[in-house]
CSV table of C-alpha atoms and ligand atoms in Angstrom, one decimal:
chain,number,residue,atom,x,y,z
A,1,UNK,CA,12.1,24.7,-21.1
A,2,UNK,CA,8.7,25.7,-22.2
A,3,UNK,CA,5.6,25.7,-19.7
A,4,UNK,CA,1.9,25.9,-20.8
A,5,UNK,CA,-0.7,26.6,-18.4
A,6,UNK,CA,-4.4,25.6,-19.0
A,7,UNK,CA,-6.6,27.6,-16.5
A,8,UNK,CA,-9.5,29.1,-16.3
A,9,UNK,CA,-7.9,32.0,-13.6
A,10,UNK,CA,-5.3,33.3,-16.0
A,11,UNK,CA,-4.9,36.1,-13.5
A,12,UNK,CA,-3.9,33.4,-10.6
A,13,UNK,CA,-0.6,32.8,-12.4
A,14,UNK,CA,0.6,35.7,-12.5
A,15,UNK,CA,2.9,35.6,-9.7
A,16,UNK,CA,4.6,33.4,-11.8
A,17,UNK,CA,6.8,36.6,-13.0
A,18,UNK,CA,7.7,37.7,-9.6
A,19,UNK,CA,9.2,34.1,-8.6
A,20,UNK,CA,11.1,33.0,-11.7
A,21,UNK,CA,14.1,34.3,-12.7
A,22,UNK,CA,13.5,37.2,-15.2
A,23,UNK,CA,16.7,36.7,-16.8
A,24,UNK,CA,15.6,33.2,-18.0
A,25,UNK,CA,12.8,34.4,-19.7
A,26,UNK,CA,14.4,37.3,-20.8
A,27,UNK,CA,17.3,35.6,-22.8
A,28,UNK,CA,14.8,32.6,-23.7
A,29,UNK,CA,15.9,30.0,-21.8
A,30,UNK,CA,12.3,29.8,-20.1
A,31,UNK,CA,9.2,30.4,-22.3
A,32,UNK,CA,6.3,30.8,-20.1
A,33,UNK,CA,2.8,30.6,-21.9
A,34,UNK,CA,-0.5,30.9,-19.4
A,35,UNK,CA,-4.0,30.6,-21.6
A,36,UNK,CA,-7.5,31.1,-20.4
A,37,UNK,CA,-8.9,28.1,-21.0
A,38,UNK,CA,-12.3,29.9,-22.1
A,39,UNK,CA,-10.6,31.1,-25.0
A,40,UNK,CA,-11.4,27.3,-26.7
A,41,UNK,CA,-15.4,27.5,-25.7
A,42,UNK,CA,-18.0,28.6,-27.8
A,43,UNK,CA,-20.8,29.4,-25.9
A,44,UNK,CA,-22.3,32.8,-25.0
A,45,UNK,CA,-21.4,32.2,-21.7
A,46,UNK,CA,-18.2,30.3,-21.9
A,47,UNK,CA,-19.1,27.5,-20.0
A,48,UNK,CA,-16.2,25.0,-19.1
A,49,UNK,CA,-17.8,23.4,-16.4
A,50,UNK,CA,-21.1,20.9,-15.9
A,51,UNK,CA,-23.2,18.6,-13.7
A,52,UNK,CA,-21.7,15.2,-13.1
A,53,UNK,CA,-23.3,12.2,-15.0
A,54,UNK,CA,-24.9,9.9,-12.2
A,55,UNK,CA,-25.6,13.1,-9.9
A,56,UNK,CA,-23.5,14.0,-6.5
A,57,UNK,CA,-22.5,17.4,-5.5
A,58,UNK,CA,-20.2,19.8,-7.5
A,59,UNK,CA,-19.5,20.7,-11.0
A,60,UNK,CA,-16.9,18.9,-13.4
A,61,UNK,CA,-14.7,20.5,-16.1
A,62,UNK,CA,-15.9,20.0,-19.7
A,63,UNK,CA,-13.8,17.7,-21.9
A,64,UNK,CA,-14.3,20.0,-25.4
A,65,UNK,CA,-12.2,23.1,-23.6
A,66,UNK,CA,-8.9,20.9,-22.9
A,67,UNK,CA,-9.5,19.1,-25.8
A,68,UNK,CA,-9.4,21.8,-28.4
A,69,UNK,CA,-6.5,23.7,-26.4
A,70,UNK,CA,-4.2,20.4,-26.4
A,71,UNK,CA,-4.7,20.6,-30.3
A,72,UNK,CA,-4.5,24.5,-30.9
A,73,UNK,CA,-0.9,24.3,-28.7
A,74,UNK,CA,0.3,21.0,-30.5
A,75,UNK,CA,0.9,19.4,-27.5
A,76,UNK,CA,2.3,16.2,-28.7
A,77,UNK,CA,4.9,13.5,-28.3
A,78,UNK,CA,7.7,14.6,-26.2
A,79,UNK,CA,5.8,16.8,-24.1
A,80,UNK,CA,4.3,16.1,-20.8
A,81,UNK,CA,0.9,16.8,-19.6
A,82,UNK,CA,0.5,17.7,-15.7
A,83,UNK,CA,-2.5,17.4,-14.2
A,84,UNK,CA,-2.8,19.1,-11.1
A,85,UNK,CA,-5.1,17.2,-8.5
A,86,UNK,CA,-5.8,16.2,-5.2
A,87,UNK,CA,-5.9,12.4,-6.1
A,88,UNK,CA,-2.6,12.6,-7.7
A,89,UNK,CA,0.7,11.3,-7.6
A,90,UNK,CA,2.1,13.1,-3.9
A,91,UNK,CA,4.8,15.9,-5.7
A,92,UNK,CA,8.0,15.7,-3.6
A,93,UNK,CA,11.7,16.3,-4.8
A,94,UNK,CA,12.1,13.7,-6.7
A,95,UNK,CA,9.0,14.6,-8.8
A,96,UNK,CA,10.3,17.8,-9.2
A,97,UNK,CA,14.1,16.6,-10.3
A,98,UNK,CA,12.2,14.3,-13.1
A,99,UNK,CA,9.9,16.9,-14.6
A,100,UNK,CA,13.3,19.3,-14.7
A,101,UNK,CA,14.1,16.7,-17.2
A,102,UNK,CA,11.7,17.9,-19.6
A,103,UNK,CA,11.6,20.0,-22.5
A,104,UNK,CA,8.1,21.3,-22.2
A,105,UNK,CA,5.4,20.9,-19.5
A,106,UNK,CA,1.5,21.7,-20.2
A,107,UNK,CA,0.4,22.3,-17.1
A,108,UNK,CA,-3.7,21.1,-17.2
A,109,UNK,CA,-5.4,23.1,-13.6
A,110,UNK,CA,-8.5,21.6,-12.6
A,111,UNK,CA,-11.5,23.1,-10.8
A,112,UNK,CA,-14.4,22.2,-9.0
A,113,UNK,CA,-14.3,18.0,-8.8
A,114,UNK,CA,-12.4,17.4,-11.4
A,115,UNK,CA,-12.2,16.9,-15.2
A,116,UNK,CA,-13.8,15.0,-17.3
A,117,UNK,CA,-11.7,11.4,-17.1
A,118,UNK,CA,-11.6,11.3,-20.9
A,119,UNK,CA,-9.4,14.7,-20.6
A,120,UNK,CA,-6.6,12.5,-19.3
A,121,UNK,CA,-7.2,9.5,-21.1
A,122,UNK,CA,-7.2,11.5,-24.1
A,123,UNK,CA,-3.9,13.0,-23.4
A,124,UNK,CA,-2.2,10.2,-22.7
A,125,UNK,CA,-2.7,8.9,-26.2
A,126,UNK,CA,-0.4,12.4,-27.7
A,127,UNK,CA,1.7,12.9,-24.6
A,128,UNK,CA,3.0,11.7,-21.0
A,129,UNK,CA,1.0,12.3,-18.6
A,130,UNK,CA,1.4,12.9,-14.9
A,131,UNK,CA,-1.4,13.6,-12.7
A,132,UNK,CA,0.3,15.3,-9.6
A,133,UNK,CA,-1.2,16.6,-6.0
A,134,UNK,CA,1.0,19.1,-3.5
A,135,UNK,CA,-0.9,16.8,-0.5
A,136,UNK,CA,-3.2,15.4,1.6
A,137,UNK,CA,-5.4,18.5,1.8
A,138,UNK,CA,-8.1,20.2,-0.8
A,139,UNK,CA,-7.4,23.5,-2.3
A,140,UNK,CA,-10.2,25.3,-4.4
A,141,UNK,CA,-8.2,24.5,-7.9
A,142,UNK,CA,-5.0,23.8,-9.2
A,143,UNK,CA,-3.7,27.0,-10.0
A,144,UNK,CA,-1.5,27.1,-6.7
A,145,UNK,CA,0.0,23.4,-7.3
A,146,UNK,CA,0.5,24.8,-11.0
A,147,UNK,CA,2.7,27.4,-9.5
A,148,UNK,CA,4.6,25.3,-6.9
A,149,UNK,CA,5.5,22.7,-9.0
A,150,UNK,CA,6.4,25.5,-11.5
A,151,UNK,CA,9.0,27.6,-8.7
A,152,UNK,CA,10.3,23.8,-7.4
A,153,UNK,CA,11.2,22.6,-11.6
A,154,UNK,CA,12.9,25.4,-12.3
A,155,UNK,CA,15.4,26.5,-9.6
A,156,UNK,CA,16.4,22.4,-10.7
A,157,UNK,CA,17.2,23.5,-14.4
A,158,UNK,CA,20.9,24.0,-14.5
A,159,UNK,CA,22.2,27.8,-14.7
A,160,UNK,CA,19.1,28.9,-12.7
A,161,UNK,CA,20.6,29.2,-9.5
A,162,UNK,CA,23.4,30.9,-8.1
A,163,UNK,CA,25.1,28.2,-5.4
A,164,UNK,CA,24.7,24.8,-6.6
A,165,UNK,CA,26.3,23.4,-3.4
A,166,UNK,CA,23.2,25.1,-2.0
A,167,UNK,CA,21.0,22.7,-4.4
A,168,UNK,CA,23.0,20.1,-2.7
A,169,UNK,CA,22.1,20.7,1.0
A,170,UNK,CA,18.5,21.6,1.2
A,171,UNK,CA,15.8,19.9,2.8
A,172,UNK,CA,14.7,16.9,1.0
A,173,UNK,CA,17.5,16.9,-1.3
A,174,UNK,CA,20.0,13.8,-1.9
A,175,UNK,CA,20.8,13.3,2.0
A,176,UNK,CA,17.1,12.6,2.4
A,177,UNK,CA,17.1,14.5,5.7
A,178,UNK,CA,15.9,17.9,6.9
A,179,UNK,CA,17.9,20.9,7.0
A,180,UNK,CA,19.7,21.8,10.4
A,181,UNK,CA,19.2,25.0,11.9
A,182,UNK,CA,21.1,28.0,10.5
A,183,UNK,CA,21.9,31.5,12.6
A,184,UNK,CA,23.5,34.5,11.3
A,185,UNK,CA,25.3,37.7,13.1
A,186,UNK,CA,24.4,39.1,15.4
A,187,UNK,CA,26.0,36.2,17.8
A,188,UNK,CA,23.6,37.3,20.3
A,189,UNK,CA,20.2,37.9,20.0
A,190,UNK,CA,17.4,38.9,22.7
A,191,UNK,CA,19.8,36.8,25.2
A,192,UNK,CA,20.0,34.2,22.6
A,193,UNK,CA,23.2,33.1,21.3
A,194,UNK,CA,24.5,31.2,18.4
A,195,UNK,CA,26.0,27.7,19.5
A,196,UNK,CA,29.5,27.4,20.0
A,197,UNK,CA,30.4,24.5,17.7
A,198,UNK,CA,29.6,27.3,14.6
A,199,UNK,CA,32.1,29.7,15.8
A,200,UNK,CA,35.0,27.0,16.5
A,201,UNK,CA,36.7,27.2,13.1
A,202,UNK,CA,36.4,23.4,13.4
A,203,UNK,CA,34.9,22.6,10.3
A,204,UNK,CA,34.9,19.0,10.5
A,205,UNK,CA,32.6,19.4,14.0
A,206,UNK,CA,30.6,21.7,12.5
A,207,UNK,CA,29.7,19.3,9.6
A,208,UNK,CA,29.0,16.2,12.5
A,209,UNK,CA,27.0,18.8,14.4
A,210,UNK,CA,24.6,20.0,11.6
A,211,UNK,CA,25.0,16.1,10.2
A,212,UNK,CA,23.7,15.3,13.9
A,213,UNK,CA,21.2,18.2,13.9
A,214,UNK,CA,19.5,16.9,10.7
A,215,UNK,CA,19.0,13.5,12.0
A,216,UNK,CA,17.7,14.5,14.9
A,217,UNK,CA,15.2,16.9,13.5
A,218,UNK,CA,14.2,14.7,10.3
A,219,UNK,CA,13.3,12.0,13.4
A,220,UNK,CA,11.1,14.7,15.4
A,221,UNK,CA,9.7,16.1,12.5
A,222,UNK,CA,9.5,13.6,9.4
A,223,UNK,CA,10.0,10.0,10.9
A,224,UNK,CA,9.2,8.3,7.8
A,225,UNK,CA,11.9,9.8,6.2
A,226,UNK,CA,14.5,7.9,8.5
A,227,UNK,CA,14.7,4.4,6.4
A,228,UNK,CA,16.7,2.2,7.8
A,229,UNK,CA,18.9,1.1,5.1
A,230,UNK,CA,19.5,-2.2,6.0
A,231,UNK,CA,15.6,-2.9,5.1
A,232,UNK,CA,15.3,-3.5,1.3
A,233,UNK,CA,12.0,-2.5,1.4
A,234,UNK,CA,12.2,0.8,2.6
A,235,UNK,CA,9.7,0.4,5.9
A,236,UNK,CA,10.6,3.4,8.0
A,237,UNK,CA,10.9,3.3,12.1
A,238,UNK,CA,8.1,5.1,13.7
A,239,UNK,CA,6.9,5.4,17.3
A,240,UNK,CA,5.1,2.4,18.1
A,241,UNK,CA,1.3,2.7,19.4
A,242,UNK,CA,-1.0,0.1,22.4
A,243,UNK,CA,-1.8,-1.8,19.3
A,244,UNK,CA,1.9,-2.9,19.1
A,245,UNK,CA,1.9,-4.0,22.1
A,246,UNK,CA,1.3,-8.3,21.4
A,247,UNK,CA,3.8,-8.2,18.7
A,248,UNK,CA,6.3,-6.4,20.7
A,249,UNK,CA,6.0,-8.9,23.7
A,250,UNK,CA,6.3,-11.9,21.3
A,251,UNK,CA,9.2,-10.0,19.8
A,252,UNK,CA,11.2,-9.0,22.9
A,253,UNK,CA,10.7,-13.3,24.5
A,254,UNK,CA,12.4,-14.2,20.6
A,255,UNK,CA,15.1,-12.5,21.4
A,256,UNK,CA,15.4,-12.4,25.1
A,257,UNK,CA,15.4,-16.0,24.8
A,258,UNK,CA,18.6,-15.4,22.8
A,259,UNK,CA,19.9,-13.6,25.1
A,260,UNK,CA,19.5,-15.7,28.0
A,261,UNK,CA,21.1,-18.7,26.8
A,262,UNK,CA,24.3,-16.8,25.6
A,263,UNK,CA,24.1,-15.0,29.3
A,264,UNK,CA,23.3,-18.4,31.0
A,265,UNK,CA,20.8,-15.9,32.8
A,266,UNK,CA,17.5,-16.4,32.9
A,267,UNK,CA,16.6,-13.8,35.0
A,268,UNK,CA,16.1,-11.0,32.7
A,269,UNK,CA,13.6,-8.6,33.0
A,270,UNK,CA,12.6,-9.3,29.5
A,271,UNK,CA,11.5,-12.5,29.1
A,272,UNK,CA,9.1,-12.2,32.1
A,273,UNK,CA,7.0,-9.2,31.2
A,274,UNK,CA,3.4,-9.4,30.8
A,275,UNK,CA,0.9,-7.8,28.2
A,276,UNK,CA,0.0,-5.1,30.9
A,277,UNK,CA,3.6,-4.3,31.6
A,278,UNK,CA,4.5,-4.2,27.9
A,279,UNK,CA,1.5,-1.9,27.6
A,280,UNK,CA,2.2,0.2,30.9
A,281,UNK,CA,5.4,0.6,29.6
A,282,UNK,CA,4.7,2.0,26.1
A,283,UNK,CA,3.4,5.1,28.1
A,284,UNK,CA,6.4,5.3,30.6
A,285,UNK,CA,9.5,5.1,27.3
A,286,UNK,CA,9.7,6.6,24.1
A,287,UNK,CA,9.2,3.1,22.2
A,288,UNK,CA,9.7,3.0,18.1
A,289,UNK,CA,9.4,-0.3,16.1
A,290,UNK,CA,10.4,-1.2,12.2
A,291,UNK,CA,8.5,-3.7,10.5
A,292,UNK,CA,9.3,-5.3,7.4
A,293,UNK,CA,6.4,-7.0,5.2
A,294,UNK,CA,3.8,-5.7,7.8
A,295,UNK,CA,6.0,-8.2,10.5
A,296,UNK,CA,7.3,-6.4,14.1
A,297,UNK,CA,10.6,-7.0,13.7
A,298,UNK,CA,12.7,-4.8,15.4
A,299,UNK,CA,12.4,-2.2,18.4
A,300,UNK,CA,14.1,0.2,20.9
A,301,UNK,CA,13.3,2.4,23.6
A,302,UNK,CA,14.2,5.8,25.5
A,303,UNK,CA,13.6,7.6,28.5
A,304,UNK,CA,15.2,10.5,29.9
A,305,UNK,CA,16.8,10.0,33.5
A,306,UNK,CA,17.9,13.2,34.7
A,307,UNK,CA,20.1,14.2,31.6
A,308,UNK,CA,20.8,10.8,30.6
A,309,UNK,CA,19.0,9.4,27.9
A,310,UNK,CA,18.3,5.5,29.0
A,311,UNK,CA,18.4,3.7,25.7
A,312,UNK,CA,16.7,0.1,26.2
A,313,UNK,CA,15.2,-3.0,24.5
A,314,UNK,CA,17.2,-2.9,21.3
A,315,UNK,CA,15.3,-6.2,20.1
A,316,UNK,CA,15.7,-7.3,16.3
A,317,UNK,CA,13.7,-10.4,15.1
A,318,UNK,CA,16.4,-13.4,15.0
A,319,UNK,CA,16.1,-14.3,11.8
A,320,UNK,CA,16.6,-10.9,10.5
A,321,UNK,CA,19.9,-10.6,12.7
A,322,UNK,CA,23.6,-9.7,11.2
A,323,UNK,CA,21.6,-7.2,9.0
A,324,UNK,CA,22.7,-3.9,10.6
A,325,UNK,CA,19.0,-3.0,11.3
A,326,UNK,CA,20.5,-3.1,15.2
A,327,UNK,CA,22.8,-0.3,14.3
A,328,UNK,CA,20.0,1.2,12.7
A,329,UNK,CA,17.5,1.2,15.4
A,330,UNK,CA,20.2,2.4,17.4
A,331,UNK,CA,20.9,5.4,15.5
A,332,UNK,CA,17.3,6.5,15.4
A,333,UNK,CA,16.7,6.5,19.3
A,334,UNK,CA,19.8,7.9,19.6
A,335,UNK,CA,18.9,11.0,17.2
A,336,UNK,CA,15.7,11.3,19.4
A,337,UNK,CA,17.1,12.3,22.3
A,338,UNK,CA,15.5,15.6,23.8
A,339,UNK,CA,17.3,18.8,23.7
A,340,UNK,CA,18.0,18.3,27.6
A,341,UNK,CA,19.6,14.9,27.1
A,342,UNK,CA,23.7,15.1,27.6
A,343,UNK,CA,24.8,11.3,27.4
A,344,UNK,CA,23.3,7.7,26.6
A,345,UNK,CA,23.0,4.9,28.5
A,346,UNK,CA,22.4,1.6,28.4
A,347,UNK,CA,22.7,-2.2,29.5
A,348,UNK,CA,23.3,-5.1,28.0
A,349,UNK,CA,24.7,-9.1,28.8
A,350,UNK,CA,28.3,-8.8,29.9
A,351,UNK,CA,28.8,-11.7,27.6
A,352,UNK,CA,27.1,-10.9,25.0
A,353,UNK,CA,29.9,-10.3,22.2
A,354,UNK,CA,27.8,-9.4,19.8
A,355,UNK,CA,26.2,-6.4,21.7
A,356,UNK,CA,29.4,-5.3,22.9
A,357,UNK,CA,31.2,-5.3,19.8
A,358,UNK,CA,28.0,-2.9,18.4
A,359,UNK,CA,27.8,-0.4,21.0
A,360,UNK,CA,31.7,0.3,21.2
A,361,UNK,CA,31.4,0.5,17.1
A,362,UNK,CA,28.8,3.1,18.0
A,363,UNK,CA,31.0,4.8,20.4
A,364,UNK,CA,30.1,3.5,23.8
A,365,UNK,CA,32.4,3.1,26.6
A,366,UNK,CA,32.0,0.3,29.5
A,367,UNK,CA,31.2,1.5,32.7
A,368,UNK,CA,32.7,-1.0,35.3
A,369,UNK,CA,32.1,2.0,37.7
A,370,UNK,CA,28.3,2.3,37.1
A,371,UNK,CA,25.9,-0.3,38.6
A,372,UNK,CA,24.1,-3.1,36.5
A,373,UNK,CA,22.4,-6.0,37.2
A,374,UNK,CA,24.2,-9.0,38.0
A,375,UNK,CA,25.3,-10.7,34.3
A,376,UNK,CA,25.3,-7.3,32.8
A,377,UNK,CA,27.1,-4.3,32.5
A,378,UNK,CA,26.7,-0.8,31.5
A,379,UNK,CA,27.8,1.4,28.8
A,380,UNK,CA,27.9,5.3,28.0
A,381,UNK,CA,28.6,7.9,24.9
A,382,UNK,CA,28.6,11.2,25.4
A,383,UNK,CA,26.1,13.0,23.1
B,1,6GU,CL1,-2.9,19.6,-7.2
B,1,6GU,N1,-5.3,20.5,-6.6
B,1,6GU,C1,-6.3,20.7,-5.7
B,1,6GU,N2,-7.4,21.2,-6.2
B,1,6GU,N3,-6.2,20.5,-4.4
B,1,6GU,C2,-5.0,20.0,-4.0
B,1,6GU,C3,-4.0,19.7,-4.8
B,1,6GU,C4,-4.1,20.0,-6.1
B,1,6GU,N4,-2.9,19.2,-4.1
B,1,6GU,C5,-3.4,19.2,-2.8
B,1,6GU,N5,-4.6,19.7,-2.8
């Protein structure tokens, strides 16, 4: 793979050396190629940047510079441009995997507010272009994006890393998760020990445990990496908000409704609720919703009672039933549990098959011997 770099820091790549691996550059198997962009001006002062056109604050990078280096590098068909910007594409792993594709990669860094638009119009007539931003924050120039996309492309290229079942495992590779947490010796540290699951031998528990870890971390940390995969469209489960509150009630009488007919109850606490209760209770449970084409359409709740984990209102739109988005919903409040949590519980319509049948696929156990409402019964799993 060859990589250009178009900048007018030349000096801010050079910790490019220090990450990549020497021994691909040394036996040619990465060509690395950093210009100063000054190099293609003509001016005493080698000016590369000027005022906008219809005014507003900052300077904006010259078109004739870019131009001139595009031609004097013979970037061409084949290659691929990459513009590094805030109002990019965001650059994630799977950027990353499909610019490790590529033969060679110019890498175009921008200053001050930008470059000329014709720059990148320009460039897509000769080559692909991607215009690509690290994230939702403002950095002075591109230079550090250059060099972050840089070190994520190449540990991708194959022979460039020692462990590929380690390529496998990390954060925000195929799994889509986090990574669990990892200890090393000694087993105990500052009073602090390493859990006993990693030093059972057990490998199949260790691999639920860190599976389990993951989950629960990736729902903490990145909920909208959690898609439920019965939802074709991708819309992740996140924590729902006051806001939520009307759809929520209208969702929970849909299906309580349901409910209460199978039960031939019509008692449930459910279908009574007002707004204000729906509300008041948003700030008394962990409550997380799903919606699919901007509809409420599914929802669940926890609370921690002592160290049980109270699991309630597992509601999914009836129309959008039989779709394993109940499983789904289940799975997430499940994986949200706090740290002091050491079983789940919850209730649901002694005759309600459907229920039943999910929770004991899930692992729940009746409890005849724990109390429930009259028409209900409770269930338990150990976490
Ligand atoms: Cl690619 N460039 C600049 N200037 N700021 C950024 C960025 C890129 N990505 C996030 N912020």
């Amino acid at each position: 793979m060859r990589l250009d770099y178009l900048t007018i820091f030349p000096d801010y790549l050079a910790p490019l050396r220090l990450s990549l691996p020497g021994k691909a550059i040394d036996s040619g198997l990465l060509e690395l190629h950093v210009h100063d962009l000054r190099a293609w001006t003509h001016d005493r002062h080698h000016t590369t940047d000027d005022t906008p056109y219809g005014g507003g604050a900052g300077m904006v990078m010259k078109p004739e510079p870019f131009g001139e280096a595009f031609e004097a590098l013979g970037v061409g068909a084949g290659d691929t441009v990459v513009f590094t910007t805030p109002s990019g594409q965001p650059f994630d792993q799977r950027v990353a995997e499909d610019l490790a594709t590529r033969e060679r990669l110019v890498f175009a860094c921008g200053r001050y507010e930008g470059i000329d638009q014709r720059v990148i119009d320009h460039a897509r007539t000769i080559a692909e272009v991607r215009e690509i931003s690290l994230g939702d924050y403002v950095l002075n120039g591109g230079e550090v994006a250059a060099l972050a996309i840089t070190e994520a492309v190449v540990r991708l290229l194959p022979g460039f890393m020692g462990n590929a079942a380690s390529l496998v495992e990390e954060s925000h590779a195929e799994g889509g998760l986090l990574e669990y947490p990892v200890y090393t010796k000694p087993r105990t540290w500052q009073d602090r020990e390493v859990p006993d699951v990693l030093l059972s031998g057990d490998h199949g528990r260790i691999a639920r445990w860190r599976h389990e870890q993951a989950v629960r971390r990736t729902a903490e940390r990145r909920p909208d990496l959690l898609h439920p995969s019965a939802l074709d469209d991708g819309t992740p489960i996140v924590r729902a908000v006051r806001g939520d509150a009307e759809e929520l009630l209208t969702l929970q009488r849909a299906c309580w409704v349901q409910e209460a007919i199978a039960n031939e109850m019509l008692d449930i606490p459910a279908l009574h609720e007002t707004l204000d209760e729906v509300r008041a209770d948003l700030d008394r449970w962990e409550t997380y919703v799903v919606r699919r084409a901007g509809r409420l359409v599914g929802s669940v709740r926890g609370r921690l009672d002592g160290d049980v984990w109270e699991i309630g209102r597992l509601a999914v739109a009836p129309d959008l039933q039989g779709q394993g988005l109940g499983r789904v919903l289940l799975g997430h409040v499940e994986a949200v549990a706090p740290s002091g949590a050491a079983s789940y519980r919850l209730v649901t319509g002694a005759r309600n098959e459907r229920n039943l049948g999910l929770y004991k696929k899930a692992g729940y156990r009746l409890r005849r011997d724990l109390a429930a409402p009259s028409g209900a019964v409770t269930l338990t799993k150990r976490l």
